[in-house]
């Protein structure tokens, strides 16, 4: 039974991670006019043309949508979309 619980937890985390990743891509696409399908998980925010103003905006939208608090330093400490999303999930959605 414990194995089923772990599988369920892992599935939940992966679903949340994918949800956040898609949401972030949509925001970045709207800000940069880069098509969502062209934004890779491994792109850095710099590669996507985001500056500090865009970063703060991105953080604010994520905080509002997921009712979490993020540090602006997270944007710089986790400069890829995947790394940033992993940070959000590990800090706010894993039990």
Phi, psi and omega in degrees: 000324179298324178297320178297320179295319178294319178296317179297316179297314179299316179298318179296317179296315181295322178295315179297318180298315179296320179299314180293318179300315179296316180300314180298318178298320179296318178297312181298318178300316180295325181282327188250349185065020173273130179302140181308317183293346178269350181272118181266151179299333184267357176297141171277158179298325178298315179300330181275000176084018180274140176247188184295327178293316176298322181298314180297318178299314179300315178299314181299317180295318178295319179298316180293314183294317186258002179053054180229170175242129179240152176264139175303335178294333178302324179299321182273326180287333181232077192284353176258157179301316180294315180298317180296316179295317177301319179298314179301311182296314183292326180278332191236346186231359175263142181256000000 
